[in-house]
mmCIF file of C-alpha atoms and ligand atoms in Angstrom:
data_model
loop_
_atom_site.group_PDB
_atom_site.id
_atom_site.type_symbol
_atom_site.label_atom_id
_atom_site.label_comp_id
_atom_site.label_asym_id
_atom_site.label_seq_id
_atom_site.Cartn_x
_atom_site.Cartn_y
_atom_site.Cartn_z
ATOM 1 C CA MET U 1 54.278 -177.527 -84.242
ATOM 2 C CA THR U 2 53.488 -176.519 -87.688
ATOM 3 C CA ILE U 3 53.648 -178.268 -91.201
ATOM 4 C CA HIS U 4 57.628 -177.874 -91.584
ATOM 5 C CA ILE U 5 58.767 -177.171 -87.868
ATOM 6 C CA GLY U 6 58.012 -180.001 -85.542
ATOM 7 C CA ALA U 7 58.839 -178.082 -82.307
ATOM 8 C CA ALA U 8 56.775 -177.282 -79.400
ATOM 9 C CA LYS U 9 56.113 -173.593 -79.281
ATOM 10 C CA ASP U 10 58.285 -172.982 -76.335
ATOM 11 C CA ASP U 11 60.995 -174.752 -78.082
ATOM 12 C CA ILE U 12 61.736 -171.967 -80.307
ATOM 13 C CA ALA U 13 63.358 -168.699 -78.925
ATOM 14 C CA GLU U 14 62.579 -165.319 -79.917
ATOM 15 C CA THR U 15 65.920 -164.749 -81.481
ATOM 16 C CA VAL U 16 66.811 -167.000 -84.566
ATOM 17 C CA LEU U 17 69.684 -167.482 -86.757
ATOM 18 C CA MET U 18 68.685 -168.694 -90.288
ATOM 19 C CA PRO U 19 71.757 -170.336 -92.233
ATOM 20 C CA GLY U 20 70.508 -171.988 -95.329
ATOM 21 C CA ASP U 21 72.664 -175.009 -94.722
ATOM 22 C CA PRO U 22 70.707 -177.474 -92.180
ATOM 23 C CA TYR U 23 74.315 -178.928 -91.343
ATOM 24 C CA ARG U 24 75.810 -175.327 -90.787
ATOM 25 C CA ALA U 25 72.651 -175.015 -88.242
ATOM 26 C CA LYS U 26 73.996 -178.183 -86.391
ATOM 27 C CA TRP U 27 77.635 -176.953 -86.456
ATOM 28 C CA ALA U 28 76.645 -173.679 -85.470
ATOM 29 C CA ALA U 29 74.593 -174.594 -82.581
ATOM 30 C CA GLU U 30 77.073 -177.204 -81.269
ATOM 31 C CA THR U 31 80.069 -174.707 -81.520
ATOM 32 C CA PHE U 32 78.560 -171.580 -80.157
ATOM 33 C CA LEU U 33 75.562 -172.470 -78.247
ATOM 34 C CA LYS U 34 75.362 -173.993 -74.564
ATOM 35 C CA ASP U 35 73.188 -176.845 -74.195
ATOM 36 C CA ALA U 36 71.878 -176.973 -77.826
ATOM 37 C CA LYS U 37 69.006 -179.184 -78.269
ATOM 38 C CA LEU U 38 67.504 -180.628 -81.560
ATOM 39 C CA VAL U 39 63.930 -179.009 -81.913
ATOM 40 C CA ASN U 40 63.221 -179.611 -85.560
ATOM 41 C CA GLU U 41 64.396 -182.107 -88.100
ATOM 42 C CA VAL U 42 61.344 -182.332 -90.569
ATOM 43 C CA ARG U 43 62.657 -182.712 -94.089
ATOM 44 C CA GLY U 44 65.941 -182.754 -92.367
ATOM 45 C CA MET U 45 65.867 -179.272 -91.906
ATOM 46 C CA LEU U 46 67.480 -179.059 -88.439
ATOM 47 C CA GLY U 47 66.938 -176.732 -86.037
ATOM 48 C CA TYR U 48 68.447 -176.313 -82.673
ATOM 49 C CA THR U 49 67.995 -174.117 -79.448
ATOM 50 C CA GLY U 50 70.104 -173.181 -76.872
ATOM 51 C CA SER U 51 71.538 -170.413 -75.102
ATOM 52 C CA TRP U 52 74.434 -167.837 -75.746
ATOM 53 C CA ASN U 53 75.470 -165.816 -72.631
ATOM 54 C CA GLY U 54 72.535 -166.554 -71.090
ATOM 55 C CA HIS U 55 69.924 -165.550 -73.888
ATOM 56 C CA PRO U 56 67.599 -168.040 -75.647
ATOM 57 C CA VAL U 57 68.457 -168.685 -79.355
ATOM 58 C CA THR U 58 66.996 -170.949 -81.947
ATOM 59 C CA ILE U 59 69.405 -171.825 -85.133
ATOM 60 C CA GLN U 60 67.159 -173.238 -87.830
ATOM 61 C CA GLY U 61 68.132 -174.023 -91.267
ATOM 62 C CA SER U 62 65.856 -172.146 -93.997
ATOM 63 C CA GLY U 63 67.147 -174.158 -97.111
ATOM 64 C CA MET U 64 68.087 -172.571 -100.213
ATOM 65 C CA GLY U 65 66.407 -169.549 -102.224
ATOM 66 C CA MET U 66 63.333 -167.428 -101.306
ATOM 67 C CA PRO U 67 60.643 -169.910 -101.361
ATOM 68 C CA SER U 68 62.225 -172.107 -98.983
ATOM 69 C CA LEU U 69 63.241 -169.289 -96.344
ATOM 70 C CA SER U 70 59.689 -167.914 -96.669
ATOM 71 C CA ILE U 71 58.110 -171.076 -95.305
ATOM 72 C CA TYR U 72 60.467 -171.602 -92.287
ATOM 73 C CA ALA U 73 60.397 -167.563 -91.687
ATOM 74 C CA ASN U 74 56.568 -167.329 -91.913
ATOM 75 C CA GLU U 75 56.088 -170.153 -89.295
ATOM 76 C CA LEU U 76 58.667 -168.959 -87.099
ATOM 77 C CA ILE U 77 57.278 -165.474 -86.875
ATOM 78 C CA ARG U 78 53.574 -166.487 -86.957
ATOM 79 C CA ASP U 79 53.374 -169.517 -85.138
ATOM 80 C CA PHE U 80 56.279 -169.514 -82.807
ATOM 81 C CA GLY U 81 56.584 -165.568 -82.036
ATOM 82 C CA ALA U 82 60.013 -165.173 -83.491
ATOM 83 C CA LYS U 83 61.062 -161.400 -83.402
ATOM 84 C CA THR U 84 64.493 -161.274 -84.357
ATOM 85 C CA LEU U 85 65.575 -163.266 -87.220
ATOM 86 C CA ILE U 86 69.203 -163.059 -88.758
ATOM 87 C CA ARG U 87 70.276 -164.780 -91.927
ATOM 88 C CA ILE U 88 73.662 -166.289 -91.482
ATOM 89 C CA GLY U 89 75.023 -167.417 -95.059
ATOM 90 C CA SER U 90 77.463 -167.196 -97.692
ATOM 91 C CA CYS U 91 77.184 -165.135 -100.937
ATOM 92 C CA GLY U 92 79.236 -164.382 -104.142
ATOM 93 C CA GLY U 93 81.432 -161.159 -104.188
ATOM 94 C CA MET U 94 80.473 -158.645 -106.939
ATOM 95 C CA GLN U 95 82.968 -155.422 -106.406
ATOM 96 C CA ASP U 96 86.470 -155.735 -106.914
ATOM 97 C CA ARG U 97 87.278 -154.800 -103.275
ATOM 98 C CA VAL U 98 85.058 -157.267 -101.856
ATOM 99 C CA LYS U 99 87.412 -160.424 -101.313
ATOM 100 C CA VAL U 100 86.725 -164.183 -100.340
ATOM 101 C CA ARG U 101 86.606 -164.499 -96.631
ATOM 102 C CA ASP U 102 85.498 -161.024 -96.130
ATOM 103 C CA VAL U 103 82.068 -160.383 -94.342
ATOM 104 C CA ILE U 104 78.985 -158.615 -95.744
ATOM 105 C CA LEU U 105 76.300 -156.664 -93.865
ATOM 106 C CA ALA U 106 73.148 -156.346 -96.048
ATOM 107 C CA MET U 107 71.678 -152.872 -95.869
ATOM 108 C CA THR U 108 69.415 -153.554 -98.682
ATOM 109 C CA ALA U 109 68.587 -156.528 -100.850
ATOM 110 C CA SER U 110 67.587 -156.144 -104.453
ATOM 111 C CA THR U 111 65.608 -158.577 -106.277
ATOM 112 C CA LEU U 112 64.258 -159.411 -109.560
ATOM 113 C CA ASN U 113 61.462 -161.248 -107.709
ATOM 114 C CA SER U 114 60.400 -162.679 -104.465
ATOM 115 C CA PRO U 115 57.900 -164.601 -103.007
ATOM 116 C CA SER U 116 56.043 -161.600 -102.019
ATOM 117 C CA SER U 117 56.155 -159.565 -105.482
ATOM 118 C CA GLY U 118 52.447 -160.913 -106.209
ATOM 119 C CA ILE U 119 51.145 -158.615 -103.127
ATOM 120 C CA PHE U 120 53.074 -155.589 -104.320
ATOM 121 C CA ARG U 121 52.060 -155.735 -107.807
ATOM 122 C CA GLU U 122 53.556 -152.608 -109.347
ATOM 123 C CA LEU U 123 55.239 -151.399 -106.187
ATOM 124 C CA ASN U 124 59.144 -151.710 -106.351
ATOM 125 C CA PHE U 125 59.297 -152.287 -102.303
ATOM 126 C CA ALA U 126 62.705 -151.893 -100.956
ATOM 127 C CA PRO U 127 63.753 -154.661 -98.441
ATOM 128 C CA CYS U 128 66.094 -153.024 -96.114
ATOM 129 C CA ALA U 129 67.778 -154.211 -92.692
ATOM 130 C CA ASP U 130 66.659 -153.487 -89.173
ATOM 131 C CA TRP U 131 68.746 -150.188 -88.381
ATOM 132 C CA GLY U 132 69.720 -151.283 -85.029
ATOM 133 C CA LEU U 133 70.796 -154.756 -85.947
ATOM 134 C CA LEU U 134 72.943 -153.333 -88.708
ATOM 135 C CA GLN U 135 74.622 -150.614 -86.457
ATOM 136 C CA ALA U 136 75.485 -153.402 -83.552
ATOM 137 C CA ALA U 137 76.691 -156.003 -86.234
ATOM 138 C CA ALA U 138 78.914 -153.331 -87.642
ATOM 139 C CA GLN U 139 80.190 -152.483 -84.295
ATOM 140 C CA ALA U 140 80.758 -156.416 -83.415
ATOM 141 C CA ALA U 141 82.723 -156.612 -86.945
ATOM 142 C CA ALA U 142 85.044 -153.828 -86.118
ATOM 143 C CA LYS U 143 85.846 -155.211 -82.578
ATOM 144 C CA ARG U 144 86.814 -158.571 -84.599
ATOM 145 C CA ASN U 145 88.771 -156.753 -87.193
ATOM 146 C CA ALA U 146 86.816 -158.668 -89.622
ATOM 147 C CA ALA U 147 87.238 -157.225 -93.170
ATOM 148 C CA THR U 148 83.652 -156.195 -93.314
ATOM 149 C CA HIS U 149 81.541 -154.408 -96.458
ATOM 150 C CA ILE U 150 78.123 -152.847 -95.433
ATOM 151 C CA GLY U 151 75.663 -152.013 -98.390
ATOM 152 C CA GLY U 152 73.219 -153.581 -101.112
ATOM 153 C CA ILE U 153 73.227 -156.874 -101.980
ATOM 154 C CA TYR U 154 71.190 -158.962 -104.603
ATOM 155 C CA SER U 155 68.708 -161.653 -103.690
ATOM 156 C CA SER U 156 68.670 -163.801 -106.904
ATOM 157 C CA ASP U 157 66.443 -166.806 -107.736
ATOM 158 C CA VAL U 158 68.942 -168.567 -109.474
ATOM 159 C CA PHE U 159 72.556 -169.667 -108.581
ATOM 160 C CA TYR U 160 73.174 -170.719 -111.918
ATOM 161 C CA ASP U 161 72.771 -167.266 -113.684
ATOM 162 C CA GLU U 162 72.089 -166.822 -117.430
ATOM 163 C CA ARG U 163 72.048 -162.827 -117.136
ATOM 164 C CA PRO U 164 75.625 -161.352 -117.203
ATOM 165 C CA ASP U 165 74.189 -158.171 -118.264
ATOM 166 C CA LEU U 166 71.952 -157.935 -115.295
ATOM 167 C CA ASN U 167 75.135 -158.799 -112.870
ATOM 168 C CA GLU U 168 76.822 -156.134 -115.009
ATOM 169 C CA GLN U 169 74.049 -153.450 -113.565
ATOM 170 C CA MET U 170 74.487 -154.740 -110.206
ATOM 171 C CA VAL U 171 78.205 -154.272 -109.920
ATOM 172 C CA ARG U 172 77.818 -150.577 -111.759
ATOM 173 C CA HIS U 173 75.122 -149.702 -109.055
ATOM 174 C CA GLY U 174 77.322 -150.859 -106.213
ATOM 175 C CA ILE U 175 75.937 -153.947 -105.311
ATOM 176 C CA LEU U 176 78.487 -155.856 -102.844
ATOM 177 C CA GLY U 177 77.555 -159.652 -103.457
ATOM 178 C CA VAL U 178 74.858 -162.088 -104.407
ATOM 179 C CA GLU U 179 72.906 -164.568 -102.722
ATOM 180 C CA MET U 180 69.344 -166.018 -102.386
ATOM 181 C CA GLU U 181 67.310 -165.416 -99.395
ATOM 182 C CA ALA U 182 67.701 -162.193 -97.687
ATOM 183 C CA ALA U 183 65.115 -160.062 -99.353
ATOM 184 C CA GLU U 184 62.238 -162.025 -98.471
ATOM 185 C CA LEU U 185 63.450 -162.298 -94.862
ATOM 186 C CA TYR U 186 63.600 -158.502 -94.764
ATOM 187 C CA THR U 187 60.048 -157.987 -96.617
ATOM 188 C CA LEU U 188 58.643 -160.742 -94.059
ATOM 189 C CA ALA U 189 60.170 -159.058 -91.001
ATOM 190 C CA ALA U 190 58.709 -155.711 -92.161
ATOM 191 C CA ARG U 191 55.269 -157.152 -92.757
ATOM 192 C CA HIS U 192 55.022 -158.828 -89.052
ATOM 193 C CA GLY U 193 57.264 -155.741 -87.281
ATOM 194 C CA CYS U 194 60.143 -157.983 -86.669
ATOM 195 C CA ARG U 195 63.761 -157.197 -86.842
ATOM 196 C CA ALA U 196 65.888 -158.881 -89.504
ATOM 197 C CA LEU U 197 69.535 -158.914 -90.706
ATOM 198 C CA ALA U 198 71.784 -160.741 -93.058
ATOM 199 C CA VAL U 199 75.179 -161.386 -92.325
ATOM 200 C CA LEU U 200 77.186 -163.017 -94.954
ATOM 201 C CA THR U 201 80.512 -164.695 -95.661
ATOM 202 C CA VAL U 202 81.947 -164.186 -99.110
ATOM 203 C CA SER U 203 82.452 -167.841 -100.400
ATOM 204 C CA ASP U 204 83.191 -167.244 -104.047
ATOM 205 C CA HIS U 205 83.699 -164.015 -106.419
ATOM 206 C CA LEU U 206 81.705 -163.852 -109.523
ATOM 207 C CA GLY U 207 84.618 -161.720 -111.211
ATOM 208 C CA THR U 208 87.698 -163.687 -110.330
ATOM 209 C CA GLY U 209 86.036 -167.162 -110.042
ATOM 210 C CA GLU U 210 88.060 -167.639 -106.845
ATOM 211 C CA ALA U 211 86.037 -170.003 -104.487
ATOM 212 C CA LEU U 212 86.851 -170.902 -100.709
ATOM 213 C CA PRO U 213 87.745 -174.491 -100.274
ATOM 214 C CA SER U 214 85.306 -175.974 -97.810
ATOM 215 C CA ASP U 215 87.852 -177.012 -95.339
ATOM 216 C CA GLN U 216 88.884 -173.260 -95.178
ATOM 217 C CA ARG U 217 85.267 -172.022 -94.517
ATOM 218 C CA GLU U 218 84.843 -172.512 -91.147
ATOM 219 C CA ARG U 219 86.798 -169.784 -89.601
ATOM 220 C CA SER U 220 85.052 -166.960 -91.600
ATOM 221 C CA PHE U 221 82.057 -168.867 -90.890
ATOM 222 C CA GLY U 222 82.621 -168.436 -87.191
ATOM 223 C CA ASP U 223 83.431 -164.884 -87.413
ATOM 224 C CA MET U 224 79.748 -164.290 -89.179
ATOM 225 C CA VAL U 225 77.927 -166.558 -86.466
ATOM 226 C CA GLU U 226 79.786 -164.388 -83.363
ATOM 227 C CA ILE U 227 78.708 -160.976 -85.182
ATOM 228 C CA ALA U 228 74.978 -162.097 -85.666
ATOM 229 C CA LEU U 229 75.063 -163.239 -81.662
ATOM 230 C CA GLU U 230 76.659 -160.042 -80.687
ATOM 231 C CA ALA U 231 74.324 -157.998 -82.757
ATOM 232 C CA ALA U 232 70.835 -159.665 -81.570
ATOM 233 C CA PHE U 233 71.923 -159.076 -78.045
ATOM 234 C CA SER U 234 73.529 -155.750 -77.983
HETATM 235 N N1 HPA Q 1 75.181 -166.770 -106.445
HETATM 236 C C1 HPA Q 1 74.066 -167.100 -105.536
HETATM 237 N N2 HPA Q 1 74.286 -167.558 -104.566
HETATM 238 C C2 HPA Q 1 75.272 -167.693 -103.706
HETATM 239 C C3 HPA Q 1 76.301 -167.176 -104.382
HETATM 240 C C4 HPA Q 1 76.531 -166.739 -105.926
HETATM 241 O O1 HPA Q 1 77.772 -166.954 -106.722
HETATM 242 N N3 HPA Q 1 77.239 -167.782 -103.803
HETATM 243 C C5 HPA Q 1 77.097 -167.906 -102.570
HETATM 244 N N4 HPA Q 1 75.768 -167.924 -102.381
#
């Protein structure tokens, strides 16, 4: 048991999927895991453990933004022994070829700032995904015929962005999409010798303003969860 996760040590699996939304954790656990059991509800940040194809899996909400994710990922890694952490979440598309409902596998995650910026001082650390997980996720996505993009994303500290000039530079430099958590997850995984990946569904597009209505999100979110689970255990 930790400050933010009220589970017993054995209740958390070595493989953890982390959606931002705790209700998405509930949905994914009930939809994809066998014998899913609620293991955390401190602050309503729901976590479930069950099994997928015989493998123990925890699905724990991370909350929105890098400071929130940092709390859960730190406790999962340091206190519960998590070894593989896969963010499953939504992002805003940034390139024209990236469409709403597509899947993005984040090879790198650029930031202006992260909770780890303080320890790096003048160093611009380059947070990147675990290669084995990324390769396995690419194969799982191809098998499912999911429209998939692999490359750099931007982990922002703000949803309501006031820097259109910065977004322009991101687009110019090939950044596929924007979300708010992956860079810190990759950095913590690097620090603690864990594997991390972000598998994202494009829920809206910064260029076109298109947004996925909530009732249509389930199918593409389902693809994302299955890609993450297959990647974790291949
Ligand atoms: N910005 C930041 N995070 C996001 C977005 C966005 O447009 N869409 C989904 N997550």
